[in-house]
Tab-separated table of C-alpha atoms in Angstrom:
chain	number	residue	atom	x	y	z
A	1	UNK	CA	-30.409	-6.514	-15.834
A	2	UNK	CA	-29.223	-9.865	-16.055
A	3	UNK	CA	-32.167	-10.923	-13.788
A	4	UNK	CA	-34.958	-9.863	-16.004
A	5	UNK	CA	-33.218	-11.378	-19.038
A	6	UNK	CA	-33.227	-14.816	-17.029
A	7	UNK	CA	-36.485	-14.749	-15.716
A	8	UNK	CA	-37.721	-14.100	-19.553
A	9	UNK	CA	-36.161	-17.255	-20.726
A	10	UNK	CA	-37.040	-20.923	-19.550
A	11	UNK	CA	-33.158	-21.741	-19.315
A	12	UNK	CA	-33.124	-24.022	-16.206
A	13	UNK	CA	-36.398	-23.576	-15.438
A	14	UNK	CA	-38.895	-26.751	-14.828
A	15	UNK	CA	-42.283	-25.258	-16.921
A	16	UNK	CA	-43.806	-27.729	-14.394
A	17	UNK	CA	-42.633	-26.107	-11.178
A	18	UNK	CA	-44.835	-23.327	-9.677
A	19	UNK	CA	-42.096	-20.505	-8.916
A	20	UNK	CA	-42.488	-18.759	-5.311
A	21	UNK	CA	-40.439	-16.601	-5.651
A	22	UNK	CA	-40.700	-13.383	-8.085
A	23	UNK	CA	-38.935	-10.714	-6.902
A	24	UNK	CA	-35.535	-10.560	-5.486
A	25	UNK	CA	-34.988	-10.647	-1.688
A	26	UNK	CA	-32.631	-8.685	0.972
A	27	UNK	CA	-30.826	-11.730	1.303
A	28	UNK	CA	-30.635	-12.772	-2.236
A	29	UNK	CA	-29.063	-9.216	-3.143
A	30	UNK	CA	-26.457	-9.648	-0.470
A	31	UNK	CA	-25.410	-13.211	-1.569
A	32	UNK	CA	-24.924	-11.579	-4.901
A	33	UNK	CA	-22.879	-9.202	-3.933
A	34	UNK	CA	-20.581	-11.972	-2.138
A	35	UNK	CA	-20.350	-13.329	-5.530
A	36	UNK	CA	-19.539	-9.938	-7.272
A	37	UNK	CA	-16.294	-9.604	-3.981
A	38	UNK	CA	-15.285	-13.572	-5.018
A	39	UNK	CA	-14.732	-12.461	-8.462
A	40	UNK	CA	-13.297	-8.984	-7.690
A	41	UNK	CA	-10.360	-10.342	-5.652
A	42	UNK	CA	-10.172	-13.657	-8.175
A	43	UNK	CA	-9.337	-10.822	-10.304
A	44	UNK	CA	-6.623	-8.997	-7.711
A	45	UNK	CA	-5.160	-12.132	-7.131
A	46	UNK	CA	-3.335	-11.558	-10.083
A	47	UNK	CA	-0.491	-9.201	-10.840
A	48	UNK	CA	0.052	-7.289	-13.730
A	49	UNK	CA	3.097	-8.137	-15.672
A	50	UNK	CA	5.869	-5.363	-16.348
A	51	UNK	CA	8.609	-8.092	-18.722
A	52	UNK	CA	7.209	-9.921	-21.781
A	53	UNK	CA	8.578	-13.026	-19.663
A	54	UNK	CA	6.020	-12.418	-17.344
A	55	UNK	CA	3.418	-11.638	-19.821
A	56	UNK	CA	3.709	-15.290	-21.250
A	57	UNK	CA	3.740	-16.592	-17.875
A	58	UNK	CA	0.330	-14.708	-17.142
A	59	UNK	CA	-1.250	-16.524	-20.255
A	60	UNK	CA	-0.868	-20.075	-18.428
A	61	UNK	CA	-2.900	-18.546	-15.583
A	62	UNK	CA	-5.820	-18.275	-18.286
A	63	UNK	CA	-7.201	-21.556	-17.974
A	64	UNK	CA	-7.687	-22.108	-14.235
A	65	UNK	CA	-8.644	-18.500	-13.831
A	66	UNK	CA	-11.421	-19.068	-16.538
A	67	UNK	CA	-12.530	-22.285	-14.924
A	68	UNK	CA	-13.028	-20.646	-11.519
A	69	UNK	CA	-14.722	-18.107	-13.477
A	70	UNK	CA	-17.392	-20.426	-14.974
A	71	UNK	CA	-17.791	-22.455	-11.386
A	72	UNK	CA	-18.429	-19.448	-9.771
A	73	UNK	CA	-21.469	-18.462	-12.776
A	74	UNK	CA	-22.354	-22.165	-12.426
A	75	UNK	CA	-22.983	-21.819	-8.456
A	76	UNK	CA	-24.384	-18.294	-8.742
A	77	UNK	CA	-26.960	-19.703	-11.340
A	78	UNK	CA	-28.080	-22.473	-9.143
A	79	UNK	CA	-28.977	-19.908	-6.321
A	80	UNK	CA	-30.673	-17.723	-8.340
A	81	UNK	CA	-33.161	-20.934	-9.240
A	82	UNK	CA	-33.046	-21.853	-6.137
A	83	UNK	CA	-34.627	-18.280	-4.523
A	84	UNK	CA	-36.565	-18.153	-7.729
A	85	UNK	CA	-38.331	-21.433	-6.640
A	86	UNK	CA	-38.807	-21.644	-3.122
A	87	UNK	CA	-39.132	-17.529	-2.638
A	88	UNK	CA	-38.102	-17.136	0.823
A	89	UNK	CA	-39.116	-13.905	2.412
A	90	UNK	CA	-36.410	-12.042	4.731
């Protein structure tokens, strides 16, 4: 889903580059779900609280846990142009 909606829109995409790659690979699929487990147990790393005192400590846990977050979008991104341009075949 989110695939089709990227390949529709030029976002990070040199106009000038001939793409090679199209359709999405056996290896490409299996990277992505490597990514999906990283942010799964990014997730499970944290505990749910059971106090308010450990509710309000859970909040300072926001920012880091939103900055791995974005660097792990931020990586993912740059593979998907990456297979997108150079299309290897598995």
């Amino acid at each position: 889903m989110v695939r089709q909606k990227l390949k529709a829109s030029p976002l990070g995409i040199n106009p000038e580059f001939k793409n090679r790659g199209e359709e999405q690979t056996r290896i490409e699929t299996f990277s992505d779900a490597v990514f999906a487990l990283a942010v799964t147990l990014l997730v499970l790393s944290s505990t749910v609280p059971t106090t308010y005192d450990q509710l309000l400590e859970s909040f300072v846990n926001i920012i880091p846990f939103g900055i791995c977050i974005t660097l792990l979008m931020m990586i993912w991104f740059q593979h998907y142009i990456f297979f997108i341009r150079y299309g290897f075949k598995d």
